[in-house]
Structures are given as structure tokens and as C-alpha cells.
Short mmCIF file of C-alpha atoms in Angstrom, two decimals:
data_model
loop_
_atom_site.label_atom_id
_atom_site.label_comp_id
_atom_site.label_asym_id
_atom_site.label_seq_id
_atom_site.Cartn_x
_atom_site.Cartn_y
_atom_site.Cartn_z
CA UNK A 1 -23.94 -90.19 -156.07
CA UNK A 2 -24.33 -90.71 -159.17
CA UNK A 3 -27.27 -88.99 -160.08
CA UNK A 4 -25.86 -86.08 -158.26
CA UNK A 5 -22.37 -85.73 -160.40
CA UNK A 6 -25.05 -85.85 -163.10
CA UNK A 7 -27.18 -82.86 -161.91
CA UNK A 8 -24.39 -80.57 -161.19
CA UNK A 9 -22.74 -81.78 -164.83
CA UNK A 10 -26.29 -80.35 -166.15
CA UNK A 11 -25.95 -77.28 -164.20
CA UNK A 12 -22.62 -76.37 -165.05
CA UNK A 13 -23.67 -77.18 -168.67
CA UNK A 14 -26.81 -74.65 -168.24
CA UNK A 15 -24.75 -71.63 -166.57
CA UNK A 16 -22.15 -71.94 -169.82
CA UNK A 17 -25.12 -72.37 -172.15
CA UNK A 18 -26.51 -69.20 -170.30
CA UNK A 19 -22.82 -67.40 -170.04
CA UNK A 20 -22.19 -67.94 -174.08
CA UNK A 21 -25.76 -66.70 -175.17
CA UNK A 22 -25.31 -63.80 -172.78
CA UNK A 23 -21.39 -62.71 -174.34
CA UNK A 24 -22.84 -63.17 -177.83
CA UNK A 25 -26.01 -60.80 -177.26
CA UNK A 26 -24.05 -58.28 -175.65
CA UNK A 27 -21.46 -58.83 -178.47
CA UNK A 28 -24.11 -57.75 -181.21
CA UNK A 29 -26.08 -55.23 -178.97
CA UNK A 30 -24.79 -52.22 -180.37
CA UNK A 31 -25.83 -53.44 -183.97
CA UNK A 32 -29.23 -54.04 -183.36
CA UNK A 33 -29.39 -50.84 -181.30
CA UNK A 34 -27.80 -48.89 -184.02
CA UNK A 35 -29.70 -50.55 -186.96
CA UNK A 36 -33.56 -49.89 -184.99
CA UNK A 37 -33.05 -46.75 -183.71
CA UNK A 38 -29.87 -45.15 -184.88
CA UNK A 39 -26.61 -44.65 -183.25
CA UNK A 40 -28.10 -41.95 -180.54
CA UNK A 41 -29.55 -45.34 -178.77
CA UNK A 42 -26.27 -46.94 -179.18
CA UNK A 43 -24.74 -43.63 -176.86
CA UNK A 44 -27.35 -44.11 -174.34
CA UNK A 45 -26.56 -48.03 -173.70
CA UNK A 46 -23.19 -46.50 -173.24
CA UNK A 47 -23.94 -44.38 -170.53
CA UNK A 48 -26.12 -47.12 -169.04
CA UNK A 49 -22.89 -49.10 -168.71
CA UNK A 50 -21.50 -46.71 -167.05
CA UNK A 51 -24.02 -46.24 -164.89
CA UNK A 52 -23.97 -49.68 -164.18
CA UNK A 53 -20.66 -49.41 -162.91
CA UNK A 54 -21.32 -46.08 -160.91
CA UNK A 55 -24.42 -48.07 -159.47
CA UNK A 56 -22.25 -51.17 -158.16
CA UNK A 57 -19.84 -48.84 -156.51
CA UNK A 58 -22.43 -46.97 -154.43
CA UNK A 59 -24.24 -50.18 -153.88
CA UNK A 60 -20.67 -51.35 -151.90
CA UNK A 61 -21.04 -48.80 -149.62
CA UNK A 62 -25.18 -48.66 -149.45
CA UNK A 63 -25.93 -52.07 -150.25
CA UNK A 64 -23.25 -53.88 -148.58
CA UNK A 65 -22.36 -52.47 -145.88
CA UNK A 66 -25.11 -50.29 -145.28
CA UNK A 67 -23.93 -46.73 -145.33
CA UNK A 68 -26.47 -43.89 -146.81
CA UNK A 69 -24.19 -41.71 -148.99
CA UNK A 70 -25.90 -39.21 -151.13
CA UNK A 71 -22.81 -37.59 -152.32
CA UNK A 72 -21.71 -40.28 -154.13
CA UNK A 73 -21.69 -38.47 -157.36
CA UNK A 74 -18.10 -36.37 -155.97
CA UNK A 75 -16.12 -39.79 -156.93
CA UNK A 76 -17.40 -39.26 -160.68
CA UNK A 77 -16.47 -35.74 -160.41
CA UNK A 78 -12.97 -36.33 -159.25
CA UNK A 79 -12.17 -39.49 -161.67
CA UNK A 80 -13.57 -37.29 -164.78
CA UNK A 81 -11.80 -34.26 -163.53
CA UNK A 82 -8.58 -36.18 -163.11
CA UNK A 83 -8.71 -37.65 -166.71
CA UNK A 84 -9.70 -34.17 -168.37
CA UNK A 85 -6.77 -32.38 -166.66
CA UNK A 86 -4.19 -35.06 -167.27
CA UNK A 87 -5.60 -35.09 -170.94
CA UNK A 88 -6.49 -32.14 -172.14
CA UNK A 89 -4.58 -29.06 -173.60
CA UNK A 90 -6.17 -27.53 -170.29
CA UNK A 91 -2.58 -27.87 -168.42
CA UNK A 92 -0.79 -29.11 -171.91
CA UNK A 93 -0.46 -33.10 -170.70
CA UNK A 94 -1.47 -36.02 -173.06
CA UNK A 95 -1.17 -38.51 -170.92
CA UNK A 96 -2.23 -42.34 -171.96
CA UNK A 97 -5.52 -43.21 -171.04
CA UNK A 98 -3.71 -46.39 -168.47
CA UNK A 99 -2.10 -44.09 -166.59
CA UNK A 100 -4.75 -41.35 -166.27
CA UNK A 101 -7.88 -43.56 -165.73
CA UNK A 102 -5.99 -45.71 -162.91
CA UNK A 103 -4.97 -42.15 -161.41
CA UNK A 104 -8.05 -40.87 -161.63
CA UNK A 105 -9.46 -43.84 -159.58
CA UNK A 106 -6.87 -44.04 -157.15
CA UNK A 107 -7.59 -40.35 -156.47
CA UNK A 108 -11.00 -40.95 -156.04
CA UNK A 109 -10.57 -43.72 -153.64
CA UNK A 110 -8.21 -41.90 -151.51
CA UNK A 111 -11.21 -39.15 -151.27
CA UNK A 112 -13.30 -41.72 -150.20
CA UNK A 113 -10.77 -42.48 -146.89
CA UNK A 114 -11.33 -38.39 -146.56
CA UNK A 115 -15.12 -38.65 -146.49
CA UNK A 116 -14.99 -41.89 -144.68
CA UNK A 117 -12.59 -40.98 -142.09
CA UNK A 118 -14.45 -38.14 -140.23
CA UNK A 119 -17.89 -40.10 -140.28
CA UNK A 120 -17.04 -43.49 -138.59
CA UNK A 121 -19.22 -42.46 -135.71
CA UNK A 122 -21.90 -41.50 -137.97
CA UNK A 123 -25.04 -43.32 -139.08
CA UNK A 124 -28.60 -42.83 -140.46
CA UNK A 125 -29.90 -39.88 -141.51
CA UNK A 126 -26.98 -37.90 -140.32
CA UNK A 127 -23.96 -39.64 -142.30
CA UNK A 128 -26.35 -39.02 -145.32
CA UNK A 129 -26.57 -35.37 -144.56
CA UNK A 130 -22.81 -34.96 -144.46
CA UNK A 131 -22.15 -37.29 -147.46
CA UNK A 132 -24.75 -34.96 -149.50
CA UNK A 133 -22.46 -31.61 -148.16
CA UNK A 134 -19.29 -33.59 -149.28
CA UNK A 135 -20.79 -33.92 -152.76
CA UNK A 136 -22.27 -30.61 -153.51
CA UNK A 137 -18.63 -29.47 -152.33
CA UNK A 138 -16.70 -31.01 -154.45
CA UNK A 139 -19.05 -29.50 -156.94
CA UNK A 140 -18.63 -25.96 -156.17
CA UNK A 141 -14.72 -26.61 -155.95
CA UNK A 142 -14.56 -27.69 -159.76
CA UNK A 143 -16.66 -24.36 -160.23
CA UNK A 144 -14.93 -21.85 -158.19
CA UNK A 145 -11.00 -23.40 -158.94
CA UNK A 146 -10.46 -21.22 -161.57
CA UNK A 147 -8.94 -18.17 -159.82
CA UNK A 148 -6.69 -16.91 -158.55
CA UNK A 149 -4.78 -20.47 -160.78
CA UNK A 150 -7.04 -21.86 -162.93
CA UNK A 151 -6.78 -25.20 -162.14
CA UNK A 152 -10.72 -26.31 -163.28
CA UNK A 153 -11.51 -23.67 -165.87
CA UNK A 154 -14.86 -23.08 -163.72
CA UNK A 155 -18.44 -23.44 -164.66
CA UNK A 156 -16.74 -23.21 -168.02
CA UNK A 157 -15.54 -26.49 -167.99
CA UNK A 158 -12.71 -28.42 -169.73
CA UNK A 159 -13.20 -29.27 -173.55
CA UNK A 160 -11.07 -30.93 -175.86
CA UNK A 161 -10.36 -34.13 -174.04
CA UNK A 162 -8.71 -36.52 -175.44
CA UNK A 163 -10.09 -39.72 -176.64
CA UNK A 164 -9.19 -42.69 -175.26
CA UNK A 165 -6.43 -44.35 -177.65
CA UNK A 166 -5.79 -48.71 -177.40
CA UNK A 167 -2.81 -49.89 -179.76
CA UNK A 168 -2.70 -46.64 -181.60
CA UNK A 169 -6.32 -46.59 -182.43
CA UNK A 170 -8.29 -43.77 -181.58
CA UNK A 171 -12.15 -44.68 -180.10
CA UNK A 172 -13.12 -41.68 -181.19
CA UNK A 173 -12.92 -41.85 -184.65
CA UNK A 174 -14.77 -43.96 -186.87
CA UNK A 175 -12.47 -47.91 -187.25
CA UNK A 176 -12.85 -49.77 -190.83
CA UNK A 177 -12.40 -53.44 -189.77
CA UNK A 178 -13.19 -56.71 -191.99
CA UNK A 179 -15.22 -54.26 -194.16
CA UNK A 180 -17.68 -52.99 -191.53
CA UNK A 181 -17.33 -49.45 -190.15
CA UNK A 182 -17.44 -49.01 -186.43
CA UNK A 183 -18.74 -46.08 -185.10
CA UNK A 184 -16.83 -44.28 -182.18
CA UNK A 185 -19.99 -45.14 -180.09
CA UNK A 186 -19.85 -48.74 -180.53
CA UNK A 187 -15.99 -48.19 -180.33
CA UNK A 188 -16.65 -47.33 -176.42
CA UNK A 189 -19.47 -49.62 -176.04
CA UNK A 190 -17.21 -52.82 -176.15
CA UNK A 191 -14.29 -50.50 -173.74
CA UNK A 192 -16.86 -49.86 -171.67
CA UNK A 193 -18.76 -53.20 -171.54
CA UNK A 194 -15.45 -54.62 -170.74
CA UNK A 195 -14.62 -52.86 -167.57
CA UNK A 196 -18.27 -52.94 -166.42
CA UNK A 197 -17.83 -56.75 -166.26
CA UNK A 198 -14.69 -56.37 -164.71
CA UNK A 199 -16.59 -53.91 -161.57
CA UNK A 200 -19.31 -57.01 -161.61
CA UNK A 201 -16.33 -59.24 -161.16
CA UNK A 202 -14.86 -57.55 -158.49
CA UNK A 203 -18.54 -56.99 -156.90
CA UNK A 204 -19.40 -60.58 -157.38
CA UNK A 205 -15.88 -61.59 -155.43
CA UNK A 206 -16.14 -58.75 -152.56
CA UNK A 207 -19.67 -59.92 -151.34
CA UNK A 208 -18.46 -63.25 -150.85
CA UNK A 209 -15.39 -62.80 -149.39
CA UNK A 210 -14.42 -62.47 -145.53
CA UNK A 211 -14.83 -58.48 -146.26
CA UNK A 212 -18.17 -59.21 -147.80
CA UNK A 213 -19.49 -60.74 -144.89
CA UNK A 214 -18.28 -58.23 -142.32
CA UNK A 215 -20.04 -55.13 -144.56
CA UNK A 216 -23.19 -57.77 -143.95
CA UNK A 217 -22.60 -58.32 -140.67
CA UNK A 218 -21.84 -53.99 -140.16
CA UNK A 219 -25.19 -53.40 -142.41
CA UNK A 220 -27.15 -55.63 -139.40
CA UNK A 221 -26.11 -54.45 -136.01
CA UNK A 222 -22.80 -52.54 -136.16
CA UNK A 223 -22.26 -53.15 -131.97
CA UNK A 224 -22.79 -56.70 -132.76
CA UNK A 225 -20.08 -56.67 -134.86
CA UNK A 226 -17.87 -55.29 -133.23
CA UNK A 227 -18.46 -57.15 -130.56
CA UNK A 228 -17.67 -60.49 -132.53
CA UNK A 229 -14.18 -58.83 -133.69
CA UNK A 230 -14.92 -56.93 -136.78
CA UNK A 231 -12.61 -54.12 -137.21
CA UNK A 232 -15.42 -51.12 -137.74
CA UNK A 233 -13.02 -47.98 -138.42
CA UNK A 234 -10.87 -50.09 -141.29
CA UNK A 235 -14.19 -51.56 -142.46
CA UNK A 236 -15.81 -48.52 -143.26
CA UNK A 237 -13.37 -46.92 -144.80
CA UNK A 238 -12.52 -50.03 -147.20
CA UNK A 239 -16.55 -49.84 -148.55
CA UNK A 240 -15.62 -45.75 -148.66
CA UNK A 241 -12.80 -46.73 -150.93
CA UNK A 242 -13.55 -49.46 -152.86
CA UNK A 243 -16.86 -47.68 -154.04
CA UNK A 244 -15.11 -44.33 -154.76
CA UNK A 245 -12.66 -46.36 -156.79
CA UNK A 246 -15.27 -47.74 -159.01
CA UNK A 247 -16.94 -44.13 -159.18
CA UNK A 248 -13.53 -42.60 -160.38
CA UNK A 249 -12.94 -45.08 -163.10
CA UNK A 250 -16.72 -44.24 -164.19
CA UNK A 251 -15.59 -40.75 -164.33
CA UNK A 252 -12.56 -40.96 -166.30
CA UNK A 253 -14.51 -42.87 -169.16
CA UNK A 254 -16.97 -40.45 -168.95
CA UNK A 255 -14.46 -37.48 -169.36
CA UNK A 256 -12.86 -39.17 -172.50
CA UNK A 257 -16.49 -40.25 -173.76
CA UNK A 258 -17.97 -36.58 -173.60
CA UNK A 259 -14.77 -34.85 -174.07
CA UNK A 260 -15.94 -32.25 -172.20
CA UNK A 261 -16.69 -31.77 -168.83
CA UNK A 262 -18.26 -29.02 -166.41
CA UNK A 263 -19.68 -29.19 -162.90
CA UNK A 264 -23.40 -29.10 -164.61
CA UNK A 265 -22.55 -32.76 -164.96
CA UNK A 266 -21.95 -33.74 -161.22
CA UNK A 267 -25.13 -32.17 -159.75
CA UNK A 268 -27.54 -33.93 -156.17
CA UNK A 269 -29.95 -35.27 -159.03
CA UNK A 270 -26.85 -37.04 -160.27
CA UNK A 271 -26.71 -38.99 -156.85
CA UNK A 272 -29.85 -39.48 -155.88
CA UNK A 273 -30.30 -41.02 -158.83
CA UNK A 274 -27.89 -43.39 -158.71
CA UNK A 275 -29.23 -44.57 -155.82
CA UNK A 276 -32.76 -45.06 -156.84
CA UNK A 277 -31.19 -47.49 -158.84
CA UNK A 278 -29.99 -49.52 -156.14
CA UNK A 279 -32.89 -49.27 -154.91
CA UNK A 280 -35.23 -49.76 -157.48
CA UNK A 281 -33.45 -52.70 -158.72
CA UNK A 282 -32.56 -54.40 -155.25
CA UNK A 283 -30.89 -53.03 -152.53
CA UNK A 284 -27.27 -55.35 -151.79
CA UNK A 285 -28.28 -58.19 -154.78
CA UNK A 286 -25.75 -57.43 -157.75
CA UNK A 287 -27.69 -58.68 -160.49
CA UNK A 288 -31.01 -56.28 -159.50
CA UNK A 289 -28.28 -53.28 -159.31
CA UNK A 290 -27.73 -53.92 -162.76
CA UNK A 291 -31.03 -54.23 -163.69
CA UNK A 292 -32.05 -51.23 -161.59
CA UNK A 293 -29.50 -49.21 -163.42
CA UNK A 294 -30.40 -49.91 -166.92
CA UNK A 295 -34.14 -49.82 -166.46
CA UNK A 296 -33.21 -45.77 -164.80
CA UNK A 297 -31.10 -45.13 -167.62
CA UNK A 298 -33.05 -46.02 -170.46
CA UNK A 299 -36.51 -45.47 -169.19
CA UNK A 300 -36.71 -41.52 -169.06
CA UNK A 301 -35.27 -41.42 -172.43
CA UNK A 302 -38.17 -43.38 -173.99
CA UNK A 303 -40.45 -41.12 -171.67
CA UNK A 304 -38.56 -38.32 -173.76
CA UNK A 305 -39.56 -39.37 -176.88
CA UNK A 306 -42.86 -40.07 -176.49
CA UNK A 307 -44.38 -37.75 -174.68
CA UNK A 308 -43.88 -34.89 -176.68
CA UNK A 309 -45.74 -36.69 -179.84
CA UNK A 310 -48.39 -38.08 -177.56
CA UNK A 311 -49.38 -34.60 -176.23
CA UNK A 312 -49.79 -33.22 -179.78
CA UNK A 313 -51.71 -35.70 -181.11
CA UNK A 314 -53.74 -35.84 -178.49
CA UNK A 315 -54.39 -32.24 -177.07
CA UNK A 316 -52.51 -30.73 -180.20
CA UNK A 317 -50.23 -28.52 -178.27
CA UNK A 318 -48.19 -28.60 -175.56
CA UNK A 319 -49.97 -28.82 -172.22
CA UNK A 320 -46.56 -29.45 -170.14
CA UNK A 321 -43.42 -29.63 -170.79
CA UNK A 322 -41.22 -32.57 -172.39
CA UNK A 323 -38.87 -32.35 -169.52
CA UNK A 324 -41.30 -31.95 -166.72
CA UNK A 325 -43.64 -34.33 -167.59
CA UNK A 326 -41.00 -36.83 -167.70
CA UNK A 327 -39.56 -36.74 -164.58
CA UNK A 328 -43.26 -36.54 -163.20
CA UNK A 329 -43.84 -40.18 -164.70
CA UNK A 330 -40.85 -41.38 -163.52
CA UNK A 331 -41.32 -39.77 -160.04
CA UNK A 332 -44.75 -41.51 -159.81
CA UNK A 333 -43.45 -44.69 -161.16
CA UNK A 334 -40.68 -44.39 -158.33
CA UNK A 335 -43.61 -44.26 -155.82
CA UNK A 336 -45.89 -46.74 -157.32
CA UNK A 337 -43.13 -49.18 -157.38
CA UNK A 338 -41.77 -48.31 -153.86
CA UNK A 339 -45.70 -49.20 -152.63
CA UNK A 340 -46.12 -52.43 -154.32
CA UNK A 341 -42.96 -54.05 -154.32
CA UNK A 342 -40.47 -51.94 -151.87
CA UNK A 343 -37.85 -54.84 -152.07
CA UNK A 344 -37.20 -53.90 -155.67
CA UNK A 345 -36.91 -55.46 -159.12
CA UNK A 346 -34.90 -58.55 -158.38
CA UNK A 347 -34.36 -58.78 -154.94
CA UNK A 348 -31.96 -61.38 -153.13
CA UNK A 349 -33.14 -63.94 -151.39
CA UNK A 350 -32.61 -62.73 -148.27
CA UNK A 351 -33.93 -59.30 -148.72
CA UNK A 352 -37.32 -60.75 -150.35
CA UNK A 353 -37.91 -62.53 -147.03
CA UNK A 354 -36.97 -59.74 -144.66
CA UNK A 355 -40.11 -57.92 -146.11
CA UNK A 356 -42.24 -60.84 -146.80
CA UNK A 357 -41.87 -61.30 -142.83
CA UNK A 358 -42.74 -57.22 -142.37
CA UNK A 359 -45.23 -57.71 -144.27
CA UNK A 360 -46.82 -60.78 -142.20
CA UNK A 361 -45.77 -59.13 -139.08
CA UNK A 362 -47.60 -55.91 -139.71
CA UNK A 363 -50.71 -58.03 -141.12
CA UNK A 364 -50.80 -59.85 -137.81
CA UNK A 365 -50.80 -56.55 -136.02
CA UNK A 366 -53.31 -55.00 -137.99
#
């Protein structure tokens, strides 16, 4: 008994080892970003938080529970629409970023009980085709809203948002603190890496609660559980909500961290990308969402910048575009990866043996 009070005193003492070395690299992050590569890097870990968040909402409702939604994207659109019009000279309102952002996700979430609500019955490839119309709806709302009330400004978008103010202090402006000058990106960064750990949190605590288990449970055989008591309609539409609710606070940071914001922004790519980073990463498992979503995020941007150099020293012109070529690496890499290791990055336990036993099965068939 001993020995065992001993082990878990060593594990306890390796997770807060691992849990201080982890808050002091994210802590100085930005800085090495910035001082490598220059403070366009630091913007794009910045989005990647934010796409970490947007990632971990859709991976409630895809992961967890098991429901294909490719319009996912619409919950972004309505948080960052939310924010811009409740700050913005757009309608003349300056509201505080506390009220606005929680607003903004609240509205959001509610639109998720909309999109929910008319698709219990639905599964498969047909919830998935309606989710996708519910998206690219939303979309051409924001664009057409502008007559005969301009209420979105149209394809024209909102500018002018305001930036996100804590204790008087503007994030984006430049902050003088202990002698060190903080950019407005690294400003964010810290905002954002903040409530991204707080969407983990929340994450972390759904998938092992009573709720958790009954989106697991749903994801498996949805007669079955019903059958064992599990309340499918309210289910549903809590993974609906709870996802949308993380997508609208995603939005409303995004709003104030553009300060602009058009429909351009909310497009199907937009979606079916951030589910290729559940994927990619690991389908349900919280840590490979993360993973998934940083490695999507970052990835084509290195593509970006070198494959314009490579061409010209190589052929020295321009066989294909910048652009193109990217996402035609990043397409085949998609493939590639979905061939050799379909489970993902960093698949949970569980997952990795549901195909390692495909696998065997279809070996002993062949």
C-alpha cells in the first residue's frame, strides 16, 4: 500500500512537473514566435487558438456524440456578427466586450436548438446535407441583409470594430509594461489562450460527465440508447448547443481581432476544414483535436511560404500557382494520411483499437 501511495505521489508530481513546463512555454510562445519570424507568425498562432476552440466545439457534436455537421462554420458567423453589430459604429452601440461576446454566444447556441430541433430524426449522410444548407444560409443572410434595413451592410461587411478593451486597456494598441512593449498581437494571444483553456476545460469535464457518456452511448447505437433511458431529443440538442456556444465565442474574438468582418470569412471551406481537423487529429480524443487543429492551421501557411521560392529556384518561374499548389499538398497530405493512419494523429484509446480490430478483421477476410 505503500508502494502504491508512492507511485501515485510520483504521478501527481509528473502531471504538475508537466502542467508548469506546459503554462511557462505557452507563457513565452509569442516571444519566440515574434523574435524568429516576426509578429505575422505571432497572428497566425492566434488564429490557431481560435481554431482550437472552433475545433472542440464541432468535435462535441461530431466527436462526441456523433453528429456529421458541415455547417458548423454558421455559429462563427453569428458570434462574429453579433460582436461587430453590438460594437461597431454600424448601428452606433459600443458595447463592452463581456456583454457582447457572452451575447454573441448565447445567440449562437440558441441557433444551434434551431438547427438541432428539425433534424432529431436525421442521421448520416442526410443530417450532413441539411447542416451544410443551414450554413451556406446563414451565409447568404449576412450578404443579402442589407436592404430594404441594412442590418449586415452586405458583402460589404462591417469595419471598424471595436477592440476588445480589459481594465481600460485597449488590446489593440501597442501596452508598455515593465519596460517591454507588447504588441496588440501578443495582447490577444494571452486573451485568447485564456479562453481556449477554458473551452478545453469545459471539453475535458463534458466527456466525462453523465452527458458525456450518453453523447458516447448516442455516437454507438442511438436505439440502444434509447432503449436504456437516454433522453435522445434533449440530448441532441444539448451537443447542438453546447458546440454552437463555443463556435459563437470563437466568432466574437474573431470580429474584435480582425475588426472587420464580411461573409467571405464564413464560407463551406471554412467548415470542412474545421472538421478535417477533428479528424486529422483524432476523431472524439480532446488532446488530438488540438493537435489536429494547430497542425491545419499552421501547416498551409508554411506551404505558403515555401513554395513560391522553391518553384523559382528550381524551374525559375512560376509553373503553378502559390495558392493552388498549396492546397494541392495539403489535399494529398489529407489523403496520404487518411490511408496510413485513418484513426488520426493522436487517437484515444478506444478509437485506436476500433480500427486496429478493422484492420485484423478485414486481414482475416482477405
Amino acid at each position: 500500500m505503500t508502494m502504491a501511495l508512492n507511485i501515485n505521489k510520483m504521478d501527481t508530481g509528473k502531471k504538475v512537473g508537466l502542467f508548469v513546463l506546459s503554462a511557462v512555454a505557452l507563457a513565452v510562445l509569442p516571444f519566440l514566435v515574434g523574435g524568429l519570424l516576426g509578429n505575422s507568425w505571432v497572428r497566425i498562432v492566434d488564429f490557431a487558438l481560435l481554431y482550437v476552440m472552433l475545433a472542440l466545439g464541432l468535435n462535441i457534436v461530431v466527436g462526441f456524440a456523433g453528429l456529421l455537421d458541415l455547417g458548423f462554420i454558421a455559429f462563427y458567423a453569428v458570434g462574429a456578427y453579433t460582436f461587430a453589430l453590438l460594437g461597431s459604429p454600424h448601428f452606433g452601440l459600443h458595447l463592452p466586450f463581456y456583454i457582447s461576446i457572452p451575447l454573441g454566444a448565447v445567440v449562437a447556441a440558441f441557433c444551434g436548438i434551431l438547427l438541432g430541433t428539425p433534424v432529431l430524426r436525421l442521421k448520416g449522410d442526410y443530417l450532413a446535407i441539411v447542416t451544410l444548407g443551414f450554413g451556406e444560409i446563414v451565409r447568404i443572410f449576412m450578404n443579402n441583409l442589407n436592404t430594404p434595413i441594412n442590418i449586415t451592410n452586405g458583402p460589404q461587411g462591417i469595419n471598424l470594430i471595436d477592440p476588445i478593451k480589459v481594465g481600460g486597456v485597449s488590446l489593440g494598441d501597442t501596452m508598455e509594461l515593465f519596460g517591454l512593449s507588447f504588441h496588440s498581437v501578443y495582447l490577444y494571444y494571452y486573451l485568447f489562450l485564456v479562453l481556449t483553456v477554458g473551452v478545453v476545460i469545459m471539453a475535458w469535464r463534458l466527456q466525462h460527465s453523465r452527458i458525456g457518456r450518453a453523447w458516447v452511448a448516442l455516437r454507438e447505437d442511438d436505439i440502444a440508447a434509447a432503449a436504456m433511458g437516454i433522453n435522445i431529443r434533449n440530448i441532441k440538442l444539448l451537443a447542438f448547443a453546447l458546440g454552437a456556444l463555443s463556435g459563437g465565442v470563437a466568432g466574437g474574438l474573431f470580429a474584435s481581432f480582425q475588426g472587420f468582418v464580411s461573409p467571405e470569412s464564413f464560407s463551406l471551406l471554412e467548415s470542412i476544414m474545421i472538421l478535417a481537423m477533428i479528424v486529422l487529429g483524432g476523431m472524439g480524443h480532446i488532446p488530438g483535436v488540438i493537435l489536429g487543429a494547430v497542425v491545419l492551421t499552421i501547416a498551409p501557411e508554411i506551404l505558403r511560404e515555401v513554395i513560391g521560392p522553391l518553384q523559382m529556384k528550381t524551374f525559375g518561374k512560376m509553373l503553378i500557382d502559390p495558392e493552388n499548389a498549396r492546397m494541392l499538398l495539403f489535399g494529398l497530405a489529407m489523403v496520404v494520411m487518411m490511408l496510413v493512419r485513418p484513426e488520426g494523429m493522436w487517437p484515444s484509446k478506444r478509437r485506436k483499437a476500433e480500427f486496429r480490430d478493422d484492420r485484423e478483421a478485414a486481414g482475416q477476410k482477405g
